[in-house]
Amino acid sequence: MSYTVDFAKVLAEPYGDWILEGLGVTLQISAVSIVFSLLLGTIIAVFRLSRVKPLVWFSMAFTEFFRNTPLLVQIFFWYFGSYAVLPEVVNKWLYKQDFEFAAGVIALTVYTAAFIAEEIRSGVFAIPKTQLEASRACGLSFLQAMGYVILPQAFRIVIPPLISQFLNLIKNSSLVMTIGVMDLTYMARQIEAHTFHGFEAFTVATAIYLTISLIVSYSINLYNKRVLRVASH
């Protein structure tokens, strides 16, 4: 039997709408996870740099655990084991919302935050220690010195690796289909099951993921260049 490539089949109604719906979910879960992972990663990095031993130990355990376990396992962990980890009130609230989406966001957030924390920490180490000492000498607390002086400079330094982490998160979001999140990959799989045109369905999905990655990379690089140009003047 000969296979006839037919992209029109997978883009026709209703499959074209399925792709758009899946794209919307992918963008939503990626955007939410990027924001939360950046915030959590920054907090973990500050914990690691503090002199409070329990916070240092917690941040070390956090980064080592989540960086060295597979993301797919973590997704299943939060999906099937949330009741053993999260408070009952939180679980009930999540189930009233969209639990699959929430579990995917939690997994992507904590996994990516572990990598972002290390990137931010390396950026802080690139800042001369004298700046932190001078900030403390001026009367700023450790948190104020980090927030007003050190972290803004560190973020400029780690923009390229942060872009890589954000792009990895967008690509990793395809794994949430395993717990029933109807993202782009999930919809491509559904189209393949209905039309038996898997090559076309996943080619379209691949092209969309590539386009998203290129747009994000170009946008952040453009912003970074403008920031650096302003800073240099």
Short mmCIF file of C-alpha atoms in Angstrom, two decimals:
data_model
loop_
_atom_site.label_atom_id
_atom_site.label_comp_id
_atom_site.label_asym_id
_atom_site.label_seq_id
_atom_site.Cartn_x
_atom_site.Cartn_y
_atom_site.Cartn_z
CA MET A 1 0.00 0.00 0.00
CA SER A 2 1.28 3.46 -0.92
CA TYR A 3 0.99 6.31 1.56
CA THR A 4 -0.30 9.62 0.21
CA VAL A 5 0.85 12.71 2.05
CA ASP A 6 -2.12 15.00 2.59
CA PHE A 7 -1.63 18.03 4.81
CA ALA A 8 -5.01 19.41 3.80
CA LYS A 9 -6.63 16.49 5.59
CA VAL A 10 -5.18 17.35 9.00
CA LEU A 11 -5.77 21.09 8.57
CA ALA A 12 -9.40 20.75 7.49
CA GLU A 13 -12.32 21.11 9.88
CA PRO A 14 -12.52 20.12 12.66
CA TYR A 15 -8.84 19.17 12.91
CA GLY A 16 -7.57 22.67 12.21
CA ASP A 17 -9.55 23.90 15.22
CA TRP A 18 -8.08 21.10 17.33
CA ILE A 19 -4.58 22.28 16.48
CA LEU A 20 -5.45 25.86 17.43
CA GLU A 21 -7.00 24.71 20.70
CA GLY A 22 -3.93 22.62 21.49
CA LEU A 23 -1.67 25.55 20.63
CA GLY A 24 -3.60 27.78 23.02
CA VAL A 25 -3.19 25.30 25.87
CA THR A 26 0.54 24.91 25.11
CA LEU A 27 1.04 28.67 25.20
CA GLN A 28 -0.95 29.01 28.43
CA ILE A 29 0.82 26.25 30.33
CA SER A 30 4.22 27.43 29.05
CA ALA A 31 3.62 31.08 29.96
CA VAL A 32 2.34 30.29 33.46
CA SER A 33 5.17 27.83 34.11
CA ILE A 34 7.82 30.28 32.88
CA VAL A 35 6.62 33.00 35.26
CA PHE A 36 6.39 30.68 38.27
CA SER A 37 9.67 28.89 37.52
CA LEU A 38 11.52 32.21 37.26
CA LEU A 39 10.10 33.37 40.59
CA LEU A 40 10.75 30.06 42.32
CA GLY A 41 14.20 29.72 40.78
CA THR A 42 15.14 33.19 42.03
CA ILE A 43 13.97 32.37 45.54
CA ILE A 44 15.90 29.08 45.57
CA ALA A 45 19.03 30.87 44.32
CA VAL A 46 18.76 33.48 47.09
CA PHE A 47 18.29 30.69 49.66
CA ARG A 48 21.44 29.01 48.36
CA LEU A 49 23.41 32.24 48.68
CA SER A 50 22.20 33.07 52.18
CA ARG A 51 24.06 32.24 55.38
CA VAL A 52 21.05 30.52 56.96
CA LYS A 53 22.04 26.86 56.97
CA PRO A 54 18.51 25.34 56.80
CA LEU A 55 17.74 27.47 53.73
CA VAL A 56 21.03 26.48 52.11
CA TRP A 57 20.38 22.79 52.79
CA PHE A 58 16.82 23.06 51.48
CA SER A 59 17.93 24.79 48.27
CA MET A 60 20.68 22.23 47.69
CA ALA A 61 18.27 19.34 48.20
CA PHE A 62 15.71 21.02 45.92
CA THR A 63 18.09 21.57 43.02
CA GLU A 64 19.76 18.16 43.28
CA PHE A 65 16.47 16.26 43.53
CA PHE A 66 14.57 17.97 40.73
CA ARG A 67 17.53 18.28 38.34
CA ASN A 68 18.43 14.62 38.65
CA THR A 69 15.03 12.97 38.25
CA PRO A 70 13.20 12.62 34.91
CA LEU A 71 10.55 15.23 34.17
CA LEU A 72 8.05 12.59 33.07
CA VAL A 73 8.37 10.86 36.45
CA GLN A 74 7.84 14.20 38.19
CA ILE A 75 4.70 14.83 36.13
CA PHE A 76 3.28 11.48 37.21
CA PHE A 77 4.39 12.17 40.78
CA TRP A 78 2.42 15.41 41.03
CA TYR A 79 -0.56 13.96 39.15
CA PHE A 80 -0.94 10.76 41.16
CA GLY A 81 0.70 11.78 44.43
CA SER A 82 -0.48 15.33 45.03
CA TYR A 83 -2.70 14.25 47.92
CA ALA A 84 0.34 12.92 49.75
CA VAL A 85 2.30 16.16 49.28
CA LEU A 86 -0.06 19.12 49.04
CA PRO A 87 -2.54 20.23 51.73
CA GLU A 88 -6.06 18.88 51.37
CA VAL A 89 -7.48 22.38 50.90
CA VAL A 90 -5.11 23.00 47.99
CA ASN A 91 -5.96 19.67 46.37
CA LYS A 92 -9.70 20.29 46.61
CA TRP A 93 -9.26 23.73 45.05
CA LEU A 94 -7.15 22.28 42.22
CA TYR A 95 -9.74 19.59 41.49
CA LYS A 96 -12.43 22.25 41.23
CA GLN A 97 -10.31 24.03 38.62
CA ASP A 98 -8.35 21.99 36.04
CA PHE A 99 -6.28 19.49 37.98
CA GLU A 100 -4.42 18.07 34.96
CA PHE A 101 -3.36 21.56 33.89
CA ALA A 102 -2.32 22.45 37.45
CA ALA A 103 -0.30 19.25 37.88
CA GLY A 104 1.49 19.99 34.61
CA VAL A 105 2.27 23.54 35.71
CA ILE A 106 3.61 22.37 39.09
CA ALA A 107 5.85 19.73 37.49
CA LEU A 108 7.21 22.08 34.82
CA THR A 109 7.71 24.85 37.37
CA VAL A 110 9.69 22.94 39.98
CA TYR A 111 11.74 21.08 37.37
CA THR A 112 12.73 24.21 35.46
CA ALA A 113 13.19 26.29 38.63
CA ALA A 114 15.94 23.92 39.76
CA PHE A 115 17.93 24.72 36.61
CA ILE A 116 17.11 28.44 36.68
CA ALA A 117 18.31 28.67 40.30
CA GLU A 118 21.74 27.41 39.27
CA GLU A 119 21.90 29.80 36.32
CA ILE A 120 21.04 32.76 38.55
CA ARG A 121 23.54 31.64 41.18
CA SER A 122 26.30 31.53 38.56
CA GLY A 123 25.29 35.02 37.45
CA VAL A 124 25.55 36.29 41.03
CA PHE A 125 29.02 34.76 41.35
CA ALA A 126 30.05 36.81 38.29
CA ILE A 127 29.29 40.02 40.20
CA PRO A 128 32.27 41.27 42.26
CA LYS A 129 31.81 40.52 45.96
CA THR A 130 32.74 44.10 46.74
CA GLN A 131 29.36 45.23 45.42
CA LEU A 132 27.51 43.17 48.00
CA GLU A 133 29.88 44.35 50.71
CA ALA A 134 29.42 47.97 49.64
CA SER A 135 25.64 47.55 49.63
CA ARG A 136 25.71 46.13 53.15
CA ALA A 137 28.02 48.95 54.25
CA CYS A 138 25.46 51.46 52.96
CA GLY A 139 22.89 50.01 55.34
CA LEU A 140 21.03 47.60 53.05
CA SER A 141 20.00 44.22 54.37
CA PHE A 142 21.02 41.05 52.56
CA LEU A 143 17.67 40.79 50.78
CA GLN A 144 17.67 44.48 49.86
CA ALA A 145 21.21 44.24 48.49
CA MET A 146 20.26 41.19 46.43
CA GLY A 147 17.03 42.74 45.16
CA TYR A 148 18.29 46.23 44.33
CA VAL A 149 21.95 45.71 43.42
CA ILE A 150 23.05 42.13 42.74
CA LEU A 151 20.14 40.35 41.06
CA PRO A 152 19.41 43.05 38.44
CA GLN A 153 23.01 42.74 37.23
CA ALA A 154 22.98 38.96 37.47
CA PHE A 155 19.84 38.70 35.34
CA ARG A 156 21.53 40.65 32.54
CA ILE A 157 24.41 38.20 32.60
CA VAL A 158 22.26 35.06 32.57
CA ILE A 159 19.81 36.13 29.86
CA PRO A 160 21.24 33.62 27.28
CA PRO A 161 21.04 30.56 29.58
CA LEU A 162 17.61 31.69 30.77
CA ILE A 163 16.44 31.73 27.15
CA SER A 164 17.61 28.14 26.83
CA GLN A 165 15.72 27.13 29.97
CA PHE A 166 12.53 28.84 28.77
CA LEU A 167 12.80 27.13 25.38
CA ASN A 168 13.38 23.79 27.09
CA LEU A 169 10.27 24.38 29.18
CA ILE A 170 8.17 25.07 26.09
CA LYS A 171 9.40 21.87 24.47
CA ASN A 172 9.05 19.88 27.69
CA SER A 173 5.43 21.01 27.96
CA SER A 174 4.61 18.40 25.33
CA LEU A 175 5.00 15.74 28.06
CA VAL A 176 1.90 16.93 29.91
CA MET A 177 -0.20 15.12 27.29
CA THR A 178 0.57 11.97 29.29
CA ILE A 179 -1.76 13.12 32.08
CA GLY A 180 -4.54 14.28 29.76
CA VAL A 181 -3.68 17.93 29.20
CA MET A 182 -5.04 18.72 25.75
CA ASP A 183 -2.00 20.58 24.45
CA LEU A 184 -0.62 20.69 20.94
CA THR A 185 1.01 17.25 21.13
CA TYR A 186 -2.17 15.73 22.55
CA MET A 187 -4.23 17.18 19.71
CA ALA A 188 -1.73 15.97 17.11
CA ARG A 189 -2.08 12.49 18.58
CA GLN A 190 -5.87 12.76 18.41
CA ILE A 191 -5.74 13.87 14.78
CA GLU A 192 -3.48 10.93 13.96
CA ALA A 193 -5.95 8.56 15.61
CA HIS A 194 -8.88 9.98 13.63
CA THR A 195 -7.25 10.45 10.23
CA PHE A 196 -4.36 7.93 10.24
CA HIS A 197 -2.16 10.76 8.94
CA GLY A 198 0.36 10.84 11.77
CA PHE A 199 3.20 12.15 9.63
CA GLU A 200 1.27 15.27 8.64
CA ALA A 201 -0.19 15.85 12.10
CA PHE A 202 3.15 15.71 13.89
CA THR A 203 4.92 17.62 11.13
CA VAL A 204 2.48 20.49 11.69
CA ALA A 205 2.99 20.24 15.46
CA THR A 206 6.78 20.21 15.02
CA ALA A 207 6.63 23.29 12.78
CA ILE A 208 4.53 25.12 15.38
CA TYR A 209 6.92 24.25 18.22
CA LEU A 210 9.84 25.42 16.09
CA THR A 211 8.08 28.69 15.29
CA ILE A 212 7.30 29.35 18.96
CA SER A 213 10.90 28.66 19.95
CA LEU A 214 12.29 30.97 17.28
CA ILE A 215 9.90 33.78 18.21
CA VAL A 216 10.73 33.52 21.92
CA SER A 217 14.47 33.37 21.24
CA TYR A 218 14.38 36.33 18.85
CA SER A 219 12.20 38.43 21.14
CA ILE A 220 14.34 37.93 24.24
CA ASN A 221 17.57 38.46 22.31
CA LEU A 222 16.18 41.68 20.83
CA TYR A 223 15.13 42.88 24.29
CA ASN A 224 18.52 41.94 25.72
CA LYS A 225 20.36 43.88 23.01
CA ARG A 226 18.28 46.97 23.68
CA VAL A 227 18.85 46.72 27.42
CA LEU A 228 22.58 46.35 26.93
CA ARG A 229 22.64 49.27 24.49
CA VAL A 230 20.84 51.50 27.00
CA ALA A 231 23.11 50.31 29.83
CA SER A 232 26.25 51.04 27.79
CA HIS A 233 25.16 54.66 27.32
#
